[in-house]
Coordinates of C-alpha atoms in Angstrom, one line a residue:
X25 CA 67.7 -5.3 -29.2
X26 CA 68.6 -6.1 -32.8
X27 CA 69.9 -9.7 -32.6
X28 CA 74.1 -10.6 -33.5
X29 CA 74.9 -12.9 -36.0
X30 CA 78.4 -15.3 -35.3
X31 CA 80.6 -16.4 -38.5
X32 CA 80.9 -20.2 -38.1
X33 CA 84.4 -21.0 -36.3
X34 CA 85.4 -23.9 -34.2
X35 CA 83.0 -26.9 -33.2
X36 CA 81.3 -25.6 -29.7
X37 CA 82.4 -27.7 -27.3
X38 CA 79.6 -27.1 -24.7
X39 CA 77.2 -27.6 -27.5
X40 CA 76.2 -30.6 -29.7
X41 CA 78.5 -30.7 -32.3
X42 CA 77.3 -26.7 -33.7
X43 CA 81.1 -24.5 -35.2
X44 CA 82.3 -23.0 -31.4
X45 CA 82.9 -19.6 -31.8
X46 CA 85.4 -17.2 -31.4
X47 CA 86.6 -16.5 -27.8
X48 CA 87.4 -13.0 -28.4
X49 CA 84.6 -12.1 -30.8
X50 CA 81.9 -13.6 -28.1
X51 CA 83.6 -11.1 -25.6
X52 CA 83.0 -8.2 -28.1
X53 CA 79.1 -9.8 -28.2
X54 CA 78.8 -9.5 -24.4
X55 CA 80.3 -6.4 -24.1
X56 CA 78.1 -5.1 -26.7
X57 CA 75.1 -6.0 -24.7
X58 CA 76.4 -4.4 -21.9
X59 CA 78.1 -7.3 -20.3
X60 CA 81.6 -7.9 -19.3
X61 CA 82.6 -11.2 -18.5
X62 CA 84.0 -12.7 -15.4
X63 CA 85.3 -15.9 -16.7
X64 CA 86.7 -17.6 -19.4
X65 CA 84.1 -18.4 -22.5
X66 CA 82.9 -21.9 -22.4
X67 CA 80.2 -22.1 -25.3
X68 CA 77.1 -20.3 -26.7
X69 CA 75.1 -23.0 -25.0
X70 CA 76.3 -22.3 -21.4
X71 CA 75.8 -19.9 -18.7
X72 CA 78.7 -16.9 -18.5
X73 CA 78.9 -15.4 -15.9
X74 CA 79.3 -12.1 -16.3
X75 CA 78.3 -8.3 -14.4
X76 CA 75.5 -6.0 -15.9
X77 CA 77.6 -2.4 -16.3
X78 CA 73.8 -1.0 -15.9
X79 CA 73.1 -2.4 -12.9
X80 CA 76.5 -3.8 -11.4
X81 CA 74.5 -6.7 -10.8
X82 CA 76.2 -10.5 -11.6
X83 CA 74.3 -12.5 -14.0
X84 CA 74.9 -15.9 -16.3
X85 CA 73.0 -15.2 -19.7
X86 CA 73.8 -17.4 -22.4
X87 CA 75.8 -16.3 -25.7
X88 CA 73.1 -17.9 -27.6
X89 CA 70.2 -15.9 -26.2
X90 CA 71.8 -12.9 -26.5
X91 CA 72.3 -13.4 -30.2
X92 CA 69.1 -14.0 -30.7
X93 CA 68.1 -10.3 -28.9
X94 CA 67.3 -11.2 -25.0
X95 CA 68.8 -9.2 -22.7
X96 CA 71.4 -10.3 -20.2
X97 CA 70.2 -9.0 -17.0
X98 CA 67.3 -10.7 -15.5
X99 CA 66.9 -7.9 -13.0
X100 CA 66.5 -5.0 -15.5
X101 CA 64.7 -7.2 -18.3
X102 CA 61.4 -6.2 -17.6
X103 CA 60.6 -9.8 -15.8
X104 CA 62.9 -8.7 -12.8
X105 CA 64.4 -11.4 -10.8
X106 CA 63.4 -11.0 -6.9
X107 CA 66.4 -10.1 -4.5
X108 CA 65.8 -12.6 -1.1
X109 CA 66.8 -9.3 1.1
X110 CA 64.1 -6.9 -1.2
X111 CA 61.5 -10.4 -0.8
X112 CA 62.2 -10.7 3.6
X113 CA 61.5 -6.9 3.6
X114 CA 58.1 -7.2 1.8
X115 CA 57.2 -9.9 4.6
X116 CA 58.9 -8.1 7.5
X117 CA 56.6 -4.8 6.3
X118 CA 53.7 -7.5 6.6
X119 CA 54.2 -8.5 10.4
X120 CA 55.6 -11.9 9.3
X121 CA 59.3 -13.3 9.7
X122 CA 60.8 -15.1 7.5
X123 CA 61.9 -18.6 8.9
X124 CA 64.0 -19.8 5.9
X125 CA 65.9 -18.5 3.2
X126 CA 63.3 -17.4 0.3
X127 CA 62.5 -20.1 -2.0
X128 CA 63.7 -18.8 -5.1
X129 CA 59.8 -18.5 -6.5
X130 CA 57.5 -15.9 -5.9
X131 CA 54.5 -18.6 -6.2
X132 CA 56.4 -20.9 -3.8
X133 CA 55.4 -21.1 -0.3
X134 CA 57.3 -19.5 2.3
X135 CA 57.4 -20.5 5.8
X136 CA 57.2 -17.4 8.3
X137 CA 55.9 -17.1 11.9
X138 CA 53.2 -13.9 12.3
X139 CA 54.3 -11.7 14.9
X140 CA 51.0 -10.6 16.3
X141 CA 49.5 -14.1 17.1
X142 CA 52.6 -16.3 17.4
X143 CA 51.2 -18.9 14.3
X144 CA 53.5 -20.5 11.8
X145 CA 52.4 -20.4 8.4
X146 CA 53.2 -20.4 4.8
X147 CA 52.5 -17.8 2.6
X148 CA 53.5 -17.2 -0.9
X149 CA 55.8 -13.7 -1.7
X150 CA 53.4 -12.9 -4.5
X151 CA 49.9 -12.5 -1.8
X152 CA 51.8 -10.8 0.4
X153 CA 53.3 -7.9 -2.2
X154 CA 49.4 -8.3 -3.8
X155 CA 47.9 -7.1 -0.4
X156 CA 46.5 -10.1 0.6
X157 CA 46.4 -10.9 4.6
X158 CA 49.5 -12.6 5.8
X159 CA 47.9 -15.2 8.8
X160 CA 44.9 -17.1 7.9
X161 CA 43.8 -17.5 11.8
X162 CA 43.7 -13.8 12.0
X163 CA 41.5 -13.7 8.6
X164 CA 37.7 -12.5 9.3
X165 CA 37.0 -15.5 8.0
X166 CA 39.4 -17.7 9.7
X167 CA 38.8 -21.4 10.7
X168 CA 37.4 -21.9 14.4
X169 CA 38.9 -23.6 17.0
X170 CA 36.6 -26.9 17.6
X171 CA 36.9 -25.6 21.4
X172 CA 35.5 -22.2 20.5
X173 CA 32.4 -23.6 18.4
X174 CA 32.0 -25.9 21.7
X175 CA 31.6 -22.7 23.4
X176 CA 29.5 -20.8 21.4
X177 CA 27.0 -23.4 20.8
X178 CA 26.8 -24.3 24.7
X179 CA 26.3 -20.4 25.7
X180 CA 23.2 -20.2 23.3
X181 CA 21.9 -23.3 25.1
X182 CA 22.8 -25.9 23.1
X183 CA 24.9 -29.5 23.8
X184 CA 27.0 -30.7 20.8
X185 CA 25.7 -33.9 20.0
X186 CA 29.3 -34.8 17.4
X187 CA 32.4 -32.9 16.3
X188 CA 32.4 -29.5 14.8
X189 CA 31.7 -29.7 11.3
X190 CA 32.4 -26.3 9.8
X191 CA 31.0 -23.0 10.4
X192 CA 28.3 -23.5 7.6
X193 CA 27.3 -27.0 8.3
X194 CA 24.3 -27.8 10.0
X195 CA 25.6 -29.6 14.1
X196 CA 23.4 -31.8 15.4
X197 CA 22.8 -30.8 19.1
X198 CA 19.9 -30.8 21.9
X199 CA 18.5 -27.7 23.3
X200 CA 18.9 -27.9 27.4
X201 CA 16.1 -25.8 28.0
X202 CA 13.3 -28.5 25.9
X203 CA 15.6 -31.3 25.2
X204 CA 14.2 -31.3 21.6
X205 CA 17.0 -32.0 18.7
X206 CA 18.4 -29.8 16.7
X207 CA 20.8 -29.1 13.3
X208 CA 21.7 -25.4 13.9
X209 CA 25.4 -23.6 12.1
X210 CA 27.0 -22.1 14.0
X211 CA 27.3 -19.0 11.7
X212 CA 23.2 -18.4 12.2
X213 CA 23.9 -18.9 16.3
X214 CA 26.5 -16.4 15.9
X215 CA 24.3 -13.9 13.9
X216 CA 21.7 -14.2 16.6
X217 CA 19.8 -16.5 15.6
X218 CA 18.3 -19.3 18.0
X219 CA 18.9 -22.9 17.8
X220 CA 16.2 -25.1 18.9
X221 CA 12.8 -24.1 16.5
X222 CA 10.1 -25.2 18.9
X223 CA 11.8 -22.8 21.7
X224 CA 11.5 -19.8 19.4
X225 CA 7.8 -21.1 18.1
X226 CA 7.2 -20.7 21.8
X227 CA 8.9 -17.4 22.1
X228 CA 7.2 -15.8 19.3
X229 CA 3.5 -17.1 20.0
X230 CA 4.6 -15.2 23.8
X231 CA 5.2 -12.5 22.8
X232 CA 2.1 -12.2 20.1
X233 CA -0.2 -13.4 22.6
X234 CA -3.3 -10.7 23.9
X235 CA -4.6 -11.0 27.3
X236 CA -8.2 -11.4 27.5
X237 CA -10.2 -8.5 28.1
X238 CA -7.5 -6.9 25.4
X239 CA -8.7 -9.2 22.9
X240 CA -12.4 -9.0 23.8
X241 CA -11.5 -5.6 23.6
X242 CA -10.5 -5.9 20.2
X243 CA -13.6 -7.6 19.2
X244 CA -15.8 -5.5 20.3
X245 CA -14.4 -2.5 18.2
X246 CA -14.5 -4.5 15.4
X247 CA -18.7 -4.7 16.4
X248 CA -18.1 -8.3 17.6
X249 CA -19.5 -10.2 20.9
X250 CA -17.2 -12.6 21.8
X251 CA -19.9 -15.7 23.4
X252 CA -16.9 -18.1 24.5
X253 CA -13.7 -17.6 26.3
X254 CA -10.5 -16.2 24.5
X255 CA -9.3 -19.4 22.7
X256 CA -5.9 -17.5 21.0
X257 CA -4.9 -15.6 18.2
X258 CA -4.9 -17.7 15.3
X259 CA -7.9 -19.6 16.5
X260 CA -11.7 -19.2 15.8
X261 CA -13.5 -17.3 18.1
X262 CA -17.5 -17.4 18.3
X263 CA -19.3 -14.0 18.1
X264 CA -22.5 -12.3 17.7
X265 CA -22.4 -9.8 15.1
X266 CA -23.6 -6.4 17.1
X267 CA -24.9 -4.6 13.7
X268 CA -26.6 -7.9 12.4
X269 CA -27.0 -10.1 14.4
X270 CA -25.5 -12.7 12.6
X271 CA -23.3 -16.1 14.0
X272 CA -19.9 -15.4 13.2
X273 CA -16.3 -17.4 14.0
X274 CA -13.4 -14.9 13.2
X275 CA -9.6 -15.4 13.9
X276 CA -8.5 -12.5 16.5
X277 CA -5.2 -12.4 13.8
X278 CA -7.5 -11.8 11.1
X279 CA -8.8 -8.3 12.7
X280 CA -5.3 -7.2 13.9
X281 CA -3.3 -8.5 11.1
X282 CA -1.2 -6.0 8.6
X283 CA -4.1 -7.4 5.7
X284 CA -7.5 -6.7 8.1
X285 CA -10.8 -8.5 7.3
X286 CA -14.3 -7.9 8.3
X287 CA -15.0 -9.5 11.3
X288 CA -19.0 -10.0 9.4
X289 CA -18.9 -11.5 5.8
X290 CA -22.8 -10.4 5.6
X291 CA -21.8 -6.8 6.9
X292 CA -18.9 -6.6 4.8
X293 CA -20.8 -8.0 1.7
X294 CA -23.5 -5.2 2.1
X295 CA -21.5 -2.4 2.4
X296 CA -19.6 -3.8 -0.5
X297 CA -22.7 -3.5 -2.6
X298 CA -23.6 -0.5 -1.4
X299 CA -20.7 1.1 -2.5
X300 CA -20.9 -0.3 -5.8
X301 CA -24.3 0.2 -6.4
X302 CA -25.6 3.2 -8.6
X303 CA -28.3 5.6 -8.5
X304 CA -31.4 4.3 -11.3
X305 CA -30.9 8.2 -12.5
X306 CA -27.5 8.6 -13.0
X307 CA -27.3 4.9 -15.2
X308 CA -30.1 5.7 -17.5
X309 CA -28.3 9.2 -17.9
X310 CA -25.6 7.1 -18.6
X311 CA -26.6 5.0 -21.1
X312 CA -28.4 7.6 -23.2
X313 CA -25.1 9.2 -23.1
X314 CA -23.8 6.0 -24.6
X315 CA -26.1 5.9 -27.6
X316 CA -28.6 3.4 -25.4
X317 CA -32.5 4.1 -24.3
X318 CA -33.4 1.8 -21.4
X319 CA -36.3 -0.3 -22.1
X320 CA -36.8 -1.7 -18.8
X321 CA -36.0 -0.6 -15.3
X322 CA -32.2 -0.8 -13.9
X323 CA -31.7 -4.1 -11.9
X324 CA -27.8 -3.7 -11.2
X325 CA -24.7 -3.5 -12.7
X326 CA -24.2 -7.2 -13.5
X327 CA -27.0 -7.9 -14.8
X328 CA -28.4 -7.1 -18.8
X329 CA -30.2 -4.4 -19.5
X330 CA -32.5 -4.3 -22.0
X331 CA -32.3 -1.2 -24.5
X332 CA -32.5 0.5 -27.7
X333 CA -29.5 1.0 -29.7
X334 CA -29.4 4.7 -31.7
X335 CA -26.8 4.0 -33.7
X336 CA -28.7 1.0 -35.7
X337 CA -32.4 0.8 -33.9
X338 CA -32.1 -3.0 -33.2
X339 CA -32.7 -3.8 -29.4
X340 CA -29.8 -5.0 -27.4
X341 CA -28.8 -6.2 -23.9
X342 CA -25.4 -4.7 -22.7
X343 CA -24.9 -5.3 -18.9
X344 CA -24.5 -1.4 -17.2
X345 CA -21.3 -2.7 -16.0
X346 CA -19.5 -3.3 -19.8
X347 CA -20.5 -0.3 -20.9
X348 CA -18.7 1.4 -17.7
X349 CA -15.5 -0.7 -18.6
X350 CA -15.8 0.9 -22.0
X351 CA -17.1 -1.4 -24.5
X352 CA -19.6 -0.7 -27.4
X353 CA -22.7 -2.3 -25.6
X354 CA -24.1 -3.2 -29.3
X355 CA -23.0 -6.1 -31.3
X356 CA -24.5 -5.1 -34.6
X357 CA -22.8 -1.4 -34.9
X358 CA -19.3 -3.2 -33.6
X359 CA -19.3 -5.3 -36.3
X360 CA -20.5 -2.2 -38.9
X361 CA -17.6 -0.6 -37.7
X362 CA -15.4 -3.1 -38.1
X363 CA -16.6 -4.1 -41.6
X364 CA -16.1 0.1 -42.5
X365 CA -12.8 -0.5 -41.6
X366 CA -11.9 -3.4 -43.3
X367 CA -13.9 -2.0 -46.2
X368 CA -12.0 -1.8 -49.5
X369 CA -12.5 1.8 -51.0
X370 CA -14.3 1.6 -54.1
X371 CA -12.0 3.8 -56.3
X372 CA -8.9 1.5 -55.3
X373 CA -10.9 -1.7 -56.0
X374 CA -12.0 -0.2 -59.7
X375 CA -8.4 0.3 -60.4
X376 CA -7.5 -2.8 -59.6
X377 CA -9.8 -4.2 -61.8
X378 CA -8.6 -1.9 -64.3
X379 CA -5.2 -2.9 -63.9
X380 CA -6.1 -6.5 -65.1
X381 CA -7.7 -5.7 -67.7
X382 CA -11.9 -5.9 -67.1
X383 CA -14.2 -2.4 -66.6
X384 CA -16.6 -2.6 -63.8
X385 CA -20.2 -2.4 -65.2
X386 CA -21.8 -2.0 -61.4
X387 CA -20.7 -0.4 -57.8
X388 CA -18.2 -2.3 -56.0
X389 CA -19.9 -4.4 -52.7
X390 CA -17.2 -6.4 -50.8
X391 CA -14.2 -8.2 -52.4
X392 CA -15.9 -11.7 -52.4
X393 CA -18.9 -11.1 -54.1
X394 CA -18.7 -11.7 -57.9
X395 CA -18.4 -8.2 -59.7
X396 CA -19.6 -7.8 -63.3
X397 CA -17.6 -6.4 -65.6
X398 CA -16.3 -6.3 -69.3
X399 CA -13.0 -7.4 -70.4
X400 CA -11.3 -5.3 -72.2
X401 CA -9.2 -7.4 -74.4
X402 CA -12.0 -9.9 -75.9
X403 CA -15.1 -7.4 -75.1
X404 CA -17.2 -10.2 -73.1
X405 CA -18.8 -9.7 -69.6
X406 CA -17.8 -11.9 -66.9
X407 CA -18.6 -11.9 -62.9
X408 CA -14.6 -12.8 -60.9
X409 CA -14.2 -11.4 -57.6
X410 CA -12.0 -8.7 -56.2
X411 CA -10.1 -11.3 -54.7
X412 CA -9.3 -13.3 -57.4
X413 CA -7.8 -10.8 -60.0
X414 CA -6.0 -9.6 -56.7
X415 CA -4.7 -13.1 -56.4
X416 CA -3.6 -12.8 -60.3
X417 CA -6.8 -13.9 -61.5
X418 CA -7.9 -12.2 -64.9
X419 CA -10.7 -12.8 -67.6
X420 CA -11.3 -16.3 -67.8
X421 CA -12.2 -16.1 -71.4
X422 CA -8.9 -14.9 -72.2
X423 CA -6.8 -17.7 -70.0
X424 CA -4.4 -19.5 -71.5
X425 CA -4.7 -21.8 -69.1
X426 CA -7.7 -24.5 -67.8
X427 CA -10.8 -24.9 -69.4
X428 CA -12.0 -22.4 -72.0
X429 CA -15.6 -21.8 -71.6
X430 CA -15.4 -19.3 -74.7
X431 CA -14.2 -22.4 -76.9
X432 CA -16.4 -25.2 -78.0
X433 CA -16.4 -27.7 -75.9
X434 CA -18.5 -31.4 -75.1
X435 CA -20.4 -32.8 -72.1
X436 CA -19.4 -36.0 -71.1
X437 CA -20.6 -38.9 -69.1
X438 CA -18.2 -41.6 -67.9
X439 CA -18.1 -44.6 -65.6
X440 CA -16.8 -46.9 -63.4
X441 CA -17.2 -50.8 -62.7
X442 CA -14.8 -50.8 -59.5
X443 CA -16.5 -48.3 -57.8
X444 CA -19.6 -48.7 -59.2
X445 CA -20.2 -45.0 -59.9
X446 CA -21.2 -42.8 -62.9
X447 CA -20.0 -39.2 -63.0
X448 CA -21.1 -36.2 -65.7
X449 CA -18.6 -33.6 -66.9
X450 CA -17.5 -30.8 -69.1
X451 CA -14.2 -30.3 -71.1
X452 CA -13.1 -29.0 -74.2
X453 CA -13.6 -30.0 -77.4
X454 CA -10.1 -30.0 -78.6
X455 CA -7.2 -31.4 -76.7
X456 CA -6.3 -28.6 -74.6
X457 CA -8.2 -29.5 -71.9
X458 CA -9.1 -33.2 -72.3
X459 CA -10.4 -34.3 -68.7
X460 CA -11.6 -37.5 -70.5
X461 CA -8.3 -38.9 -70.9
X462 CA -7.0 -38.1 -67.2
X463 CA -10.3 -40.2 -66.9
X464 CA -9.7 -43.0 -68.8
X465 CA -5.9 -43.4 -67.3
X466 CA -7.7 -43.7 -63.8
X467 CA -10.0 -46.8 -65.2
X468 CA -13.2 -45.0 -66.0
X469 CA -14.9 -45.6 -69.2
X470 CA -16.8 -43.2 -71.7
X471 CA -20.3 -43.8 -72.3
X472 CA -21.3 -40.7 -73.9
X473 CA -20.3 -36.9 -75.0
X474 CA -22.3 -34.0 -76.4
X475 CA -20.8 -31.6 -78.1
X476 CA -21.8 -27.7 -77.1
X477 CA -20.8 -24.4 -78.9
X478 CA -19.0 -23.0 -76.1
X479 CA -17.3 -23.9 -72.2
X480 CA -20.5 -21.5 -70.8
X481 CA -22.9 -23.7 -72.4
X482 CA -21.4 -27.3 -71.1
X483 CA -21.4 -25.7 -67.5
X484 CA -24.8 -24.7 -67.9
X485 CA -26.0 -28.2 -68.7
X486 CA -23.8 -29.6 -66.0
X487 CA -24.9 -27.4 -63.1
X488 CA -28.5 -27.4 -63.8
X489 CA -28.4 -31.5 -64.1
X490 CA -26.2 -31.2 -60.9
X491 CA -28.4 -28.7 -59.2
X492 CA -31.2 -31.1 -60.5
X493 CA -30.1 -34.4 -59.1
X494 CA -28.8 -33.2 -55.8
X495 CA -32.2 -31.8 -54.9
X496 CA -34.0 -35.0 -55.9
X497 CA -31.5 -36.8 -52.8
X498 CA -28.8 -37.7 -54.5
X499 CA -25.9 -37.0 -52.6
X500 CA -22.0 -37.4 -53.5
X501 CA -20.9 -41.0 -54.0
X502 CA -17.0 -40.6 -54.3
X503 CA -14.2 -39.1 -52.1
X504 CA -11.6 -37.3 -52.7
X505 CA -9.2 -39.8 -52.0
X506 CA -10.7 -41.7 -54.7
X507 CA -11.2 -39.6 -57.4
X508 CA -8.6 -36.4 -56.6
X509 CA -10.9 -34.3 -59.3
X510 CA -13.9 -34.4 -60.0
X511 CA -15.2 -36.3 -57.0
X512 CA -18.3 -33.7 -56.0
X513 CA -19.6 -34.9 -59.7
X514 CA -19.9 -38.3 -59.3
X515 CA -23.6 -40.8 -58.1
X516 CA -24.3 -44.2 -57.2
X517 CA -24.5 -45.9 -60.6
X518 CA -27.4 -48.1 -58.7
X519 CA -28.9 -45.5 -58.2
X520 CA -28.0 -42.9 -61.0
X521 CA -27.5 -44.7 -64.2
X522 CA -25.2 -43.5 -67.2
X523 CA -28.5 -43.8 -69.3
X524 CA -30.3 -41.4 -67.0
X525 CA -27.6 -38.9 -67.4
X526 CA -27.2 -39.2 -70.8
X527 CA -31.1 -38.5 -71.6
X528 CA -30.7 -35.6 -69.2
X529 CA -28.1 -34.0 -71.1
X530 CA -30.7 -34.5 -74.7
X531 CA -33.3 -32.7 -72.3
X532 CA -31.6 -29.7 -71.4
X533 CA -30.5 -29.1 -74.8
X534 CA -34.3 -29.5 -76.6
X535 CA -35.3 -27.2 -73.6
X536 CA -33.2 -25.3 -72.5
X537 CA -33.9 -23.8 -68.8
X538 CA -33.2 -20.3 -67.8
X539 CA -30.0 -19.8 -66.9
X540 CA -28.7 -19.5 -63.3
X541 CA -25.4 -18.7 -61.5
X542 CA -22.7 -21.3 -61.9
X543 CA -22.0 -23.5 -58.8
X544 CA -19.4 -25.9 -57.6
X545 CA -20.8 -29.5 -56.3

C-alpha cells in the first residue's frame, strides 16, 4: 500500500509536541485504507478504533502506521491475529478442553485438561495447530510413574535399592534370585533384557553346555581321544590324536565354534604343506618358463633356488615362491630394465647439446658421464655432462662467468699462521677472478704465484700436485666451516710446507707429466 502523506496542522495532542492533524482529513485516511471509524480522532500516535469494511472485523490501528503503508486489520494483514473461539476449537479437535480464556499468545501456555486420561496440562496453541501431541503422559515417551518402574523392576526379579532415577539411568538394585548387586535401566529391562550379569553368565553357559558322551562324541569326529573326563566347553581337554598319535589339549569351543580349528596342530600343519607343496616337475617347468634353468634340485617353495638366468647368463637365487607371486627372480636384468627405461634416447640428448651450442664428437652413454664435444662458438673441445648443459650449463670456455681456463691465468700458494695451514690454488691472471684477494681478506698470506698460459694449464699443475700429495698420506687439513672455499686444497703446514709446494709447482712445469682427467679434492 503506497504510504499517505499529512500537511502539517495543529500540534497532536496525543503525541509529543509533532503539528495534530486534521480531524476530517485523518477520516478520509482511514477510510481510504478501508477503515471507518468508530470514534472521535484522538492523534496519529493512538489507537482508533475503527471496523475493517473487508472483514467487518473491529480493530485499533494507528493513523501513523497507516501513513506509513501498514495495513489496518491485523486479521487480514498476512500475520493474522488468532480469534479465542477459532484457538478453543483447535484444542477441542485435539481432545483437550480449554480451562481458561486463551492467553492472548500463540507461544503462551494454555492450561487445558485431556479428555482421554483426565490430566491437566499446559500446552501452547502453536504445538497443538503444528500436530504435535496434546498430553505428555500419554506421549510414547512419557515420564513413568515411580510406582510403575517399582513394578517393573520387581517382576524381572529385581529389589530397588533407591528412588527411580529416570528411564535411562542406571538403578541400583539386588537380584532375589543371587543376591548379587546390580545397576540395570529400566529401558534395557523393558526391552528384554536381564538385570543381574552373573544370572545371565549362568544362563548362557546352561544353555551352551554339552553333556558328555555328546562332547566325547564331538571329539572323536574331530579324530580325537578324549583321556580325562569332560571338563567344559571353553576348557582344555587332554587327547590322543587318533591319526598321529600325538598329546594334544584342545578347547571343545574351539572344534564347534563358527571359526573351527584343528583339533592336531601337527596334523593340521602337514596337510597344510601338503597342499602347498608342488610337484619337482611342474616347478622346473616353471621356472624355465620364467627365463630360469635350475641348477640344483627343488627343495620347496621358500627356500632359494639356485639357477641360471637367460636373459643375462649370470647365476641367481630367486625362491620358487617370488617368482609365483610375480616378480623378476633376477636382480641384474631388473635393474637393465630399469636403466632402459630411464635411458635418455640418444637423438634427444644430441639435440640438447646442440641447443647449447657444443657438437657431440662420440656416442652418447648416460647423462653423467662427461661427453666430448666441440663448441661451436669458440671451436675448442670440452668434456660437460648431459646434466649440466640441461641444468643451463654451456662451454666453459665461453663463460662469462667463474674462472676462465681458456685465459691466462697463475698458480698460487698461500698460507696461514692461525691455522697453521698452507693451501695451493689456481686463478686468473687478471682481476676477473682473483681468489687471492678473497684470500687475503680471510687472513691468509701469499707466498708465491706462477704464472701459466691458460686456466687448463694451472688445473693441470694443481690436480697432479693434488693427486700427488694425497696419495703420499696427506689428507685434508681444513673444514669447511673454516675455509667456506677452497677447503679440500689445503695441508698441515707442519707437515706440507709452502716451500715444498712452491718447488712442486717449478717441477711440474720443467717436466711436465701426461695429462689426466681433472678432479675435485
Amino acid at each position: 500500500m503506497t504510504p499517505l502523506t499529512l500537511e502539517s496542522g495543529e500540534l497532536d495532542l496525543a503525541g509529543s509536541g509533532r503539528p495534530r492533524k486534521d480531524p476530517r482529513q485523518a477520516e478520509e485516511i482511514m477510510r481510504a485504507a478501508g477503515l471507518e471509524p468508530l470514534e472521535p480522532y484522538r492523534g496519529s500516535s493512538a489507537p482508533w478504533r475503527c471496523r475493517h469494511t473487508a472483514c467487518g472485523r473491529e480493530v485499533t490501528p494507528r493513523l501513523s502506521n497507516i501513513t506509513k503503508g501498514q495495513r489496518g486489520c491485523v486479521y487480514c494483514s498476512g500475520h493474522a491475529r488468532i480469534e479465542p473461539e477459532a484457538a478453543a476449537a483447535v484444542m477441542r479437535a485435539a481432545g483437550l478442553e480449554p480451562l481458561e480464556p486463551y492467553p492472548g499468545g500463540s507461544d503462551r501456555k494454555w492450561r487445558c485438561r485431556h479428555r482421554a486420561c483426565g490430566r491437566e496440562v499446559t500446552p501452547t496453541y502453536v504445538r497443538i495447530n503444528s500436530g504435535a501431541g496434546p498430553c505428555r503422559w500419554c506421549a510414547p515417551n512419557a515420564p513413568v510413574d515411580p510406582d510403575v518402574a517399582a513394578a517393573d523392576m520387581r517382576a524381572a526379579g529385581l529389589d530397588p535399592l533407591g528412588p527411580y532415577p529416570g528411564v535411562d539411568t542406571p538403578w541400583p538394585v539386588r537380584c532375589r534370585a543371587c543376591g548379587a548387586p546390580g545397576a540395570p535401566t529400566l529401558g534395557s529391562i523393558r526391552q528384554g533384557q536381564g538385570g543381574c550379569y552373573p544370572c545371565g553368565r549362568r544362563k548362557a553357559n546352561e544353555s551352551m553346555r554339552h553333556d558328555a558322551e555328546t562332547a566325547a562324541a564331538v571329539m572323536r569326529a574331530a579324530g580325537l581321544e578324549p583321556l580325562e573326563p569332560y571338563p567344559g566347553t571353553e576348557f582344555a581337554w587332554k587327547s590322543r590324536c587318533i591319526t598321529c598319535g600325538s598329546i594334544v589339549s584342545p578347547r571343545l569351543g574351539s572344534l564347534t565354534g563358527r571359526s573351527r580349528r584343528p583339533g592336531c596342530k601337527r596334523c593340521a600343519d602337514r596337510a597344510n604343506g601338503a597342499a602347498q607343496r608342488h610337484d619337482e616337475d611342474l616347478a622346473v617347468a616353471e621356472m624355465r618358463e620364467h627365463g630360469f634353468e635350475p641348477q640344483e634340485p627343488y627343495r620347496g617353495v621358500k627356500y632359494p633356488w639356485r639357477c641360471l638366468c637367460h636373459g643375462c647368463g649370470t647365476i641367481t637365487s630367486p625362491t620358487f615362491g617370488s617368482i609365483l607371486a610375480g616378480q623378476s627372480g633376477c636382480r641384474r636384468c631388473a635393474d637393465l630394465r630399469s636403466a632402459a627405461a630411464r635411458r635418455e634416447d640418444p637423438e634427444r640428448a644430441a639435440a640438447s647439446m646442440r641447443e647449447a651450442g657444443l657438437e657431440p664428437l662420440e656416442a652418447y652413454t648416460t647423462s653423467m658421464t662427461p661427453w666430448r664435444c666441440r663448441c661451436t662458438t669458440c671451436g675448442r673441445t670440452s668434456t660437460p655432462t648431459l646434466s649440466k648443459i640441461r641444468s643451463g650449463r654451456g662451454c666453459k670456455y665461453c663463460a662469462r662467468f667463474g674462472f676462465d681456463r681458456a685465459a691466462p691465468a697463475r698458480v698460487y700458494v698461500v698460507t696461514h699462521v692461525q691455522h697453521g695451514a698452507v693451501k695451493i690454488g689456481v686463478a686468473g691472471a687478471r682481476q676477473r677472478n682473483d681468489r687471492i684477494g678473497q684470500h687475503r681478506r680471510l687472513g691468509w698470506t701469499l707466498y708465491y704465484e706462477h704464472h701459466v698460459p691458460t686456466g687448463d694449464d694451472a688445473l693441470s699443475v694443481e690436480q697432479t700436485i693434488l693427486r700427488r700429495l694425497r696419495a703420499a698420506g696427506h689428507g685434508v687439513f681444513l673444514t669447511a666451516a673454516q675455509l667456506p672455499n677452497g677447503w679440500t686444497e689445503t695441508f698441515d703446514a707442519a707437515r706440507v710446507t709452502a716451500a715444498e709446494l712452491r718447488d712442486a709447482i717449478r717441477e711440474h712445469q720443467t717436466a711436465p707429466t701426461p695429462p689426466q682427467p681433472l678432479t675435485l679434492f
